[in-house]
């Protein structure tokens, strides 16, 4: 919009999070043009409403057709003595009476306003409000220089004139009515807050909610650039689409801020990601610039919020706005669990993620917005039996209570902390930083990045002594390779060098290392998690790497496996082959926020624990003890124990209890034989030897093995199938308790268990 336009605009002061523009003088700006413009019209309207009826009639006569007999065609009463243009302040305004003739048709003012004779004062005032808006729009049409904007003003001017003539209500006629895109910007930002920050303690969540409100408020009063300005700035963008949205924005959001006879909508409620994408980059830049310039004027309590948290918030949001696969723009985002949109004041969030991933891509540009992809894989569907969101929120509130020892800060003290927890907290405190960097042939080398690349080359050379140094140098400085670098105290302490093959849908991890004195502190895990998130944002969901013999354990813990999911045809000839190394792959799940994953899992565990406690509290009921055993009953069905079902117990698959002891014996014998001959039975053949498994008998209180079971079978101990099954089950449970999941024993237990249950089912001892 040109500077000479009649309608003045402006965004509220940074820091104004309410729903109205900042009042003049409030906050950091001098008072917005928006406020001044609309206030001026409001004053005029109030003056006119309190003026005498003849004055009102004269005003409306200007917009009323002549009703004199003889079918006069005049549609506006015009004074014989029009006021000078511009009006002179020393002159008293003309006063008219109903007998004054019209300059155009000579009929009287009264002839033009007969239809208003019996009209209520309220309706008169409404029409007068429209009349003032018409005048204001008229000025805008004349002053506006931009052709597109001028055209919209003129259409609205005509629309409002017609409304006075027909005494109707203004309705903008368009092919589509608001909202124009779903989810709306407001919903998307709410989702973002939920998606990224739901695990934070309530105080920090509140900070983010405040930032989100502030951001939405800024958009609602943001001045869009005109289509021609945009064409000049971004010639490759969808100009036609932008013009449509610009016109809608003028009609439904912008002009109604001043001309309140038009129905007004909030930009954030009727537009979605498309409009946000077209304003975000410029808006972010201007907002940060404004914040910097006004930092001394900011109230102290807002300073940290605006100068520290707001830039991070905007960076994180930007990633989601331009990402192809961000779930926050899915209409189904949380719809299942919340049952509808989540108002910004109830969302849960955090200011935790501080990673500023800077990447010197050509021109330093972010990816171009493109059509949204389907979000099938990121949809959260409601599952039957889901716990209501309100209950979860209630439980969450107790978990994130600062008094509780379960907050992420304190959980560092826990022996069960996730490996990456310390690193995540260090990142949040700014102790460490993560950056994706690389050498570029198109850009002037940045000294800091070059220093970091040299640092990376050193770390890799020291940690991977078998790799020729020259080879490491070549790849680290090769423009096709990038490195996610880990910086502590301005120094590189680790990194992952990688090459992306978007056409082949995978990325090759070339080198991965953390400097010796910083290993096993969780940095390796956190690095990999950042790399995963970076790739999800860039739509590559597969990693391949040739892992060193000594690093296979690390890669397994990061979700890599020797079972490669990428078809060989995709990577053959692309990935570099390393002698003596093992090819490993990792498939990424785009709906997992990897850097937050362990916190989320931990929180989920806590939620479930609390829910169980609540359930137990609800059903706590003491039943009298069973007296039947005193009376000689030896056994009763479990389901007949009072209260057992209320605890959630359900009978497991019912099977046939063989009544004939000989038949039972021979069936169990056959099953035991099969189990013992299975290829995965070897760890369970005999009791565990103390010498082979230190501390085993301190951990496992009820040991069991297949030899003991054979002896028990021989001595006719197994009088019911349940006794037999319980012993067998104990073998598997003990094994999984003592051994880590990646161990061979653990896997044998799983496979043998599966085989055992197949045999039991085949024998009809449990239902198929
Ligand atoms: N073997 C088995 N497990 C390992 C190894 C290893 N060599 N290194 C780390 N781990 C385990 C850790 O014990 C930890 O397990 P836990 O969570 O159960 O306690 C887990 O892996 C992750 O530990 P982190 O502290 O997150 O990782 P760290 O910061 O130590 O970084 C890394 C791991 C990069 C492998 C580091 O040890 C290193 O630089 N090693 C030397 C260089 C190297 O071997 N790089 C890989 C070569 S292959 C390639 O580059 C493609």
Short mmCIF file of C-alpha atoms and ligand atoms in Angstrom, two decimals, residues 419 463-464 509-514 518-525 545-548 550-551 553-555 557-558, ligand 1:
data_model
loop_
_atom_site.label_atom_id
_atom_site.label_comp_id
_atom_site.label_asym_id
_atom_site.label_seq_id
_atom_site.Cartn_x
_atom_site.Cartn_y
_atom_site.Cartn_z
CA UNK A 419 21.25 -40.88 28.11
CA UNK A 463 38.76 -40.20 16.85
CA UNK A 464 39.02 -42.12 13.58
CA UNK A 509 26.55 -40.68 7.54
CA UNK A 510 30.22 -40.40 6.74
CA UNK A 511 31.96 -39.58 10.02
CA UNK A 512 30.60 -39.41 13.52
CA UNK A 513 32.69 -38.59 16.57
CA UNK A 514 32.83 -36.84 19.90
CA UNK A 518 33.42 -35.51 26.24
CA UNK A 519 32.32 -39.03 25.34
CA UNK A 520 29.61 -41.02 27.11
CA UNK A 521 27.93 -37.84 28.34
CA UNK A 522 25.01 -38.17 25.97
CA UNK A 523 26.38 -35.83 23.31
CA UNK A 524 26.55 -38.61 20.69
CA UNK A 525 22.88 -39.44 21.26
CA UNK A 545 26.36 -45.68 7.38
CA UNK A 546 29.34 -47.96 7.37
CA UNK A 547 29.90 -48.37 11.10
CA UNK A 548 33.28 -49.17 12.58
CA UNK A 550 33.70 -50.48 17.75
CA UNK A 551 30.86 -48.17 16.94
CA UNK A 553 26.96 -50.67 19.72
CA UNK A 554 26.53 -46.91 19.60
CA UNK A 555 24.66 -47.01 16.30
CA UNK A 557 21.45 -47.62 20.50
CA UNK A 558 20.54 -44.84 18.08
N1 LIG B 1 30.28 -49.23 21.59
C1 LIG B 1 29.15 -49.52 22.26
N2 LIG B 1 28.41 -48.58 22.85
C2 LIG B 1 28.84 -47.31 22.79
C3 LIG B 1 30.01 -46.94 22.12
C4 LIG B 1 30.74 -47.97 21.50
N3 LIG B 1 31.87 -47.71 20.87
N4 LIG B 1 30.17 -45.60 22.26
C5 LIG B 1 29.12 -45.16 22.95
N5 LIG B 1 28.35 -46.19 23.28
C6 LIG B 1 27.12 -46.19 24.01
C7 LIG B 1 27.20 -45.43 25.31
O1 LIG B 1 27.63 -46.21 26.36
C8 LIG B 1 25.75 -45.04 25.47
O2 LIG B 1 25.01 -46.14 25.91
P1 LIG B 1 23.96 -46.02 27.14
O3 LIG B 1 23.00 -44.95 26.73
O4 LIG B 1 23.33 -47.35 27.22
O5 LIG B 1 24.77 -45.64 28.31
C9 LIG B 1 25.33 -44.76 24.03
O6 LIG B 1 26.19 -45.50 23.22
C10 LIG B 1 25.40 -43.35 23.63
O7 LIG B 1 26.37 -42.65 24.35
P2 LIG B 1 26.61 -41.12 24.15
O8 LIG B 1 27.24 -40.56 25.38
O9 LIG B 1 25.38 -40.47 23.68
O10 LIG B 1 27.65 -41.12 22.95
P3 LIG B 1 29.08 -40.43 22.87
O11 LIG B 1 28.97 -38.98 23.16
O12 LIG B 1 30.05 -41.18 23.67
O13 LIG B 1 29.40 -40.60 21.33
C11 LIG B 1 30.57 -41.92 19.71
C12 LIG B 1 29.43 -41.87 20.74
C13 LIG B 1 30.36 -40.84 18.67
C14 LIG B 1 30.56 -43.24 19.05
C15 LIG B 1 31.89 -41.63 20.49
O14 LIG B 1 32.06 -42.62 21.45
C16 LIG B 1 33.11 -41.57 19.60
O15 LIG B 1 33.48 -40.54 19.11
N6 LIG B 1 33.82 -42.69 19.43
C17 LIG B 1 35.02 -42.74 18.65
C18 LIG B 1 34.79 -42.51 17.17
C19 LIG B 1 33.88 -43.56 16.55
O16 LIG B 1 34.01 -44.74 16.79
N7 LIG B 1 32.96 -43.09 15.69
C20 LIG B 1 32.07 -43.91 14.93
C21 LIG B 1 32.78 -44.47 13.77
S1 LIG B 1 31.71 -45.09 12.53
C22 LIG B 1 31.32 -43.76 11.60
O17 LIG B 1 31.76 -42.71 11.85
C23 LIG B 1 30.35 -43.96 10.50
#
